[in-house]
mmCIF file of C-alpha atoms in Angstrom:
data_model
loop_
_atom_site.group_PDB
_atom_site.id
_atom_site.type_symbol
_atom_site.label_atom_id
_atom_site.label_comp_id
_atom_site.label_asym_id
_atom_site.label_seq_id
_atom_site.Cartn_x
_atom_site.Cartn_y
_atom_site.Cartn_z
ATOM 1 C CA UNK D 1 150.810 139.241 110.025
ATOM 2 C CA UNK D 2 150.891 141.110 113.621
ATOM 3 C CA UNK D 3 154.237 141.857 114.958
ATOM 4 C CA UNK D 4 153.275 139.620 118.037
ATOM 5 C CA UNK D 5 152.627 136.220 115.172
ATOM 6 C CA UNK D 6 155.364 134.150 117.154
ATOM 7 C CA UNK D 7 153.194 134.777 120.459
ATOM 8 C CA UNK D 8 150.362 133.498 118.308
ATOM 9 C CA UNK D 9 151.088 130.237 117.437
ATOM 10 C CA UNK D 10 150.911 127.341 119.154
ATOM 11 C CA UNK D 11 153.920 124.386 118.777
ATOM 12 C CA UNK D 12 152.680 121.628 116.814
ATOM 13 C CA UNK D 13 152.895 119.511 119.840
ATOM 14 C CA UNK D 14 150.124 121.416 121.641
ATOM 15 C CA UNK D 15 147.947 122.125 117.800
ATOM 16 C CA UNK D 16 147.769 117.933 117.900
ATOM 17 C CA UNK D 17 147.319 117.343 121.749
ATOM 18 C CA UNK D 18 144.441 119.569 121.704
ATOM 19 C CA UNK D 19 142.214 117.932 118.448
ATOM 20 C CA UNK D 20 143.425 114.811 118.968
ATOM 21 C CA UNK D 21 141.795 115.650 122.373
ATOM 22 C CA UNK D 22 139.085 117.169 120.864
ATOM 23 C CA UNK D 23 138.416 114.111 118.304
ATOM 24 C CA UNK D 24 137.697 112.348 121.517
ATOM 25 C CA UNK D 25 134.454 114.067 122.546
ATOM 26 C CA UNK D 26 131.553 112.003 121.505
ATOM 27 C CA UNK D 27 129.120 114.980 122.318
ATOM 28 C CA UNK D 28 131.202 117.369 119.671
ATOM 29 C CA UNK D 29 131.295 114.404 116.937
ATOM 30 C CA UNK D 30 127.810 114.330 117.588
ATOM 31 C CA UNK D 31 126.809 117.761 117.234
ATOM 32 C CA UNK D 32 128.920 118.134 114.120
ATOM 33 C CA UNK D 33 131.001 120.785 115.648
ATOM 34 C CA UNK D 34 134.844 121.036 114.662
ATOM 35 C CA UNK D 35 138.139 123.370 115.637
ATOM 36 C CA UNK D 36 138.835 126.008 113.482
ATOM 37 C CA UNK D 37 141.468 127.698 115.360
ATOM 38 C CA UNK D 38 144.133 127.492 118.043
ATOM 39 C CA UNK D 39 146.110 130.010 119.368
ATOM 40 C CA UNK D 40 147.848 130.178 122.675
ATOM 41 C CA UNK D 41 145.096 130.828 125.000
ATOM 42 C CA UNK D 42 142.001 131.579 122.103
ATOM 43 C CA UNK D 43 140.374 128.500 120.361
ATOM 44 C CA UNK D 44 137.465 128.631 118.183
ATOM 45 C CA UNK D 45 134.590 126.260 117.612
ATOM 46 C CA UNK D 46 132.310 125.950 114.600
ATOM 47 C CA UNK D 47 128.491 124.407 114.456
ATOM 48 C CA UNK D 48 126.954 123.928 111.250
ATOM 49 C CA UNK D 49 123.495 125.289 111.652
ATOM 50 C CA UNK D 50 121.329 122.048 110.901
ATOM 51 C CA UNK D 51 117.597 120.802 112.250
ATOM 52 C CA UNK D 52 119.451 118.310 114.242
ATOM 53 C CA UNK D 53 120.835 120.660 116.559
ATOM 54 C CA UNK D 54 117.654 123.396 116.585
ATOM 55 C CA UNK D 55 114.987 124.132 118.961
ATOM 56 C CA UNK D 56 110.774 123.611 117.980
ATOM 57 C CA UNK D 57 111.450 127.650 116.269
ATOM 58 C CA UNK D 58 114.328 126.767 114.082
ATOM 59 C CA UNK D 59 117.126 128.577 115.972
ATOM 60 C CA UNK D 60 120.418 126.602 117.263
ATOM 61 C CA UNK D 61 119.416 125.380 120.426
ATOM 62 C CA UNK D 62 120.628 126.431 123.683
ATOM 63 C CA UNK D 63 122.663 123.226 124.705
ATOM 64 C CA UNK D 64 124.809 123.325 121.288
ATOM 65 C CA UNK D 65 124.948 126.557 121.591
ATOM 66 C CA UNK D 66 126.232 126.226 125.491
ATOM 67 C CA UNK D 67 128.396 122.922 125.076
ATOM 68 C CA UNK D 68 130.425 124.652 121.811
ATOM 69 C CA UNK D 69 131.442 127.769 124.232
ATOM 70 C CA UNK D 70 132.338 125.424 127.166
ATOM 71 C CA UNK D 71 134.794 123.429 124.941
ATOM 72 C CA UNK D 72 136.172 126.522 123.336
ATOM 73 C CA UNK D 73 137.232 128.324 126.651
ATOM 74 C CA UNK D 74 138.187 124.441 127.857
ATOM 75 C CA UNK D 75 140.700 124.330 125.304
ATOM 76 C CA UNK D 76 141.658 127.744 125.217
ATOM 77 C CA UNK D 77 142.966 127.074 128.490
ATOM 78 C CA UNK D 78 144.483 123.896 127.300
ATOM 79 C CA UNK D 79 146.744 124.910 125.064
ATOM 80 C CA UNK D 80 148.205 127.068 128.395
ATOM 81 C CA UNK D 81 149.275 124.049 129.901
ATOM 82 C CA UNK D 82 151.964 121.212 129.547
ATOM 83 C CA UNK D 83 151.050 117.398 127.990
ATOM 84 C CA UNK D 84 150.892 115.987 132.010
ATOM 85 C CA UNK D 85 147.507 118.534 132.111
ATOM 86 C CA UNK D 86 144.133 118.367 131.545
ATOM 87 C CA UNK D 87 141.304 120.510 132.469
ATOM 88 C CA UNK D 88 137.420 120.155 133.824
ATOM 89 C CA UNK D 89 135.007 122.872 134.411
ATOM 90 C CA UNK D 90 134.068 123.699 137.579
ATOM 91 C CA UNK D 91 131.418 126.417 136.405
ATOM 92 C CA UNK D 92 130.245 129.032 133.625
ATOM 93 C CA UNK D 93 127.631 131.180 133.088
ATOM 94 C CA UNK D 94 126.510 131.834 129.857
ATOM 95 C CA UNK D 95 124.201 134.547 128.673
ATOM 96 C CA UNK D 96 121.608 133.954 125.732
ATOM 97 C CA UNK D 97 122.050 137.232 124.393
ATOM 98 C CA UNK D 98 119.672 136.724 120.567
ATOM 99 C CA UNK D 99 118.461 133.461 118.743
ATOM 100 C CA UNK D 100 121.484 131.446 117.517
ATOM 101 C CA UNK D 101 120.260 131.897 114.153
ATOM 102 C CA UNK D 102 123.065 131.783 110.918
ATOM 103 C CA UNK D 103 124.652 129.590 108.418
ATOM 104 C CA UNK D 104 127.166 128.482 111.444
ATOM 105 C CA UNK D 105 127.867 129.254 114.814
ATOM 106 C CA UNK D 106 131.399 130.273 116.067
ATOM 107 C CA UNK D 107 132.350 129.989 119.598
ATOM 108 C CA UNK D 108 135.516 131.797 120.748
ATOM 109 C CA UNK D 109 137.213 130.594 124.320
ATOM 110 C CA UNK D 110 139.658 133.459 125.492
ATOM 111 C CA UNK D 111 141.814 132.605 128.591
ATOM 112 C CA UNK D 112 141.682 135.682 130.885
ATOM 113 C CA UNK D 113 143.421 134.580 133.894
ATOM 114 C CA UNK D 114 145.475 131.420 133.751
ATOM 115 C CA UNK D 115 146.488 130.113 137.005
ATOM 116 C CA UNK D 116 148.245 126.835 138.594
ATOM 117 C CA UNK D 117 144.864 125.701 139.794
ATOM 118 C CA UNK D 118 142.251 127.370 138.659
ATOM 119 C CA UNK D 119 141.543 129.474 135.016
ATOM 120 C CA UNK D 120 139.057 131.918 133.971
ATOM 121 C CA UNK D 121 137.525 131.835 130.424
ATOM 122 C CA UNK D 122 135.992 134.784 128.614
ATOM 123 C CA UNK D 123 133.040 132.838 125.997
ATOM 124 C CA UNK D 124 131.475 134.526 122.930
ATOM 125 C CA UNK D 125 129.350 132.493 120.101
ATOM 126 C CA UNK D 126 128.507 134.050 117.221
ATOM 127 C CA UNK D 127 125.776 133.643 114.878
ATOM 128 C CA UNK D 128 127.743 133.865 111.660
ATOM 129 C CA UNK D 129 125.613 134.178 108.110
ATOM 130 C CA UNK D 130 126.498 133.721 104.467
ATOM 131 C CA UNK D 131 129.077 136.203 103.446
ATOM 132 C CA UNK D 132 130.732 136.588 106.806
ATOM 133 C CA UNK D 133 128.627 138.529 108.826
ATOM 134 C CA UNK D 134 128.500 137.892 112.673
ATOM 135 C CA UNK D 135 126.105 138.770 115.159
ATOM 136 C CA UNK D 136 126.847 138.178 119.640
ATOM 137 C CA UNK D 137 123.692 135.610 120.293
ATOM 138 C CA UNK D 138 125.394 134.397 123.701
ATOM 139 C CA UNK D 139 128.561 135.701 126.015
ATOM 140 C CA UNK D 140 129.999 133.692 129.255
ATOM 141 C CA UNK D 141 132.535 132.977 131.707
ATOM 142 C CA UNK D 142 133.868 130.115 132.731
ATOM 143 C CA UNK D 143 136.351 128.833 135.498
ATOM 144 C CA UNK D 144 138.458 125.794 134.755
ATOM 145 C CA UNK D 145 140.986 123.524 136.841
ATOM 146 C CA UNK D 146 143.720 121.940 135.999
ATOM 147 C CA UNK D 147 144.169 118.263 136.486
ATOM 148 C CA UNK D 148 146.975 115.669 136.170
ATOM 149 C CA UNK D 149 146.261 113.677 132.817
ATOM 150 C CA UNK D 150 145.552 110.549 133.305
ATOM 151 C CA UNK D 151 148.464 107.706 133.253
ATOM 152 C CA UNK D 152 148.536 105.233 130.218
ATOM 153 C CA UNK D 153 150.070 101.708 130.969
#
């Protein structure tokens, strides 16, 4: 354990907010993609490499690929703000850096500038094979703002 752990965990308040959040997105469901970690500002995203989400040469296709690192810096930025919050992308750039090829990919979401309005997301995915090993296959950044969740009744 790091001598900064307490800085590293998120309250169980904010852990549920953000997958019950998460369970929400049809597009996620869909793709088969689930949260694997949450830590105050950092959230990570796994894809099961499967032919539903490929491209016509067997690699992880470009949208999974893109919509796994948008909703990993989306909710890394999440977990920075309060229950009243939400957050939409404005933009993000993403960089296709080697085939998403590997037993799963892993998309990381790393706030790096967290502001009242606006937020700035550092994105990595990872091709990740059998045994552990990772390989970059796409880098990005994203800006996020923050929003007023929407009232219940």
């Amino acid at each position: 354990m790091s001598e900064h752990a307490d800085q590293e965990r998120t309250s169980p308040a904010t852990e549920a907010r953000i997958r019950d959040s998460f369970g929400r997105q049809g597009l996620m469901r869909h793709l088969g993609a689930r949260i694997t970690e949450i830590a105050p500002g950092r959230v990570h995203i796994v894809l099961p490499s499967r032919p539903e989400v490929t491209q016509q040469h067997g690699y992880v296709h470009a949208g999974a690929t893109s919509a796994i690192a948008d909703s990993a810096g989306g909710y890394a930025a999440l977990t920075l703000f309060d229950e009243d919050s939400e957050v939409l992308t404005v933009e993000y750039k993403i960089n296709l850096l080697a085939p998403a090829a590997g037993d799963h990919l892993e998309a990381v979401g790393r706030v790096l500038k967290s502001g009242r309005t606006l937020t700035v997301c550092g994105l990595e995915v990872f091709g990740v094979q059998e045994g552990g090993r990772r390989k970059l296959v796409a880098n990005g950044q994203q800006t996020l703002i923050r929003v007023d969740a929407p009232r219940t009744p």
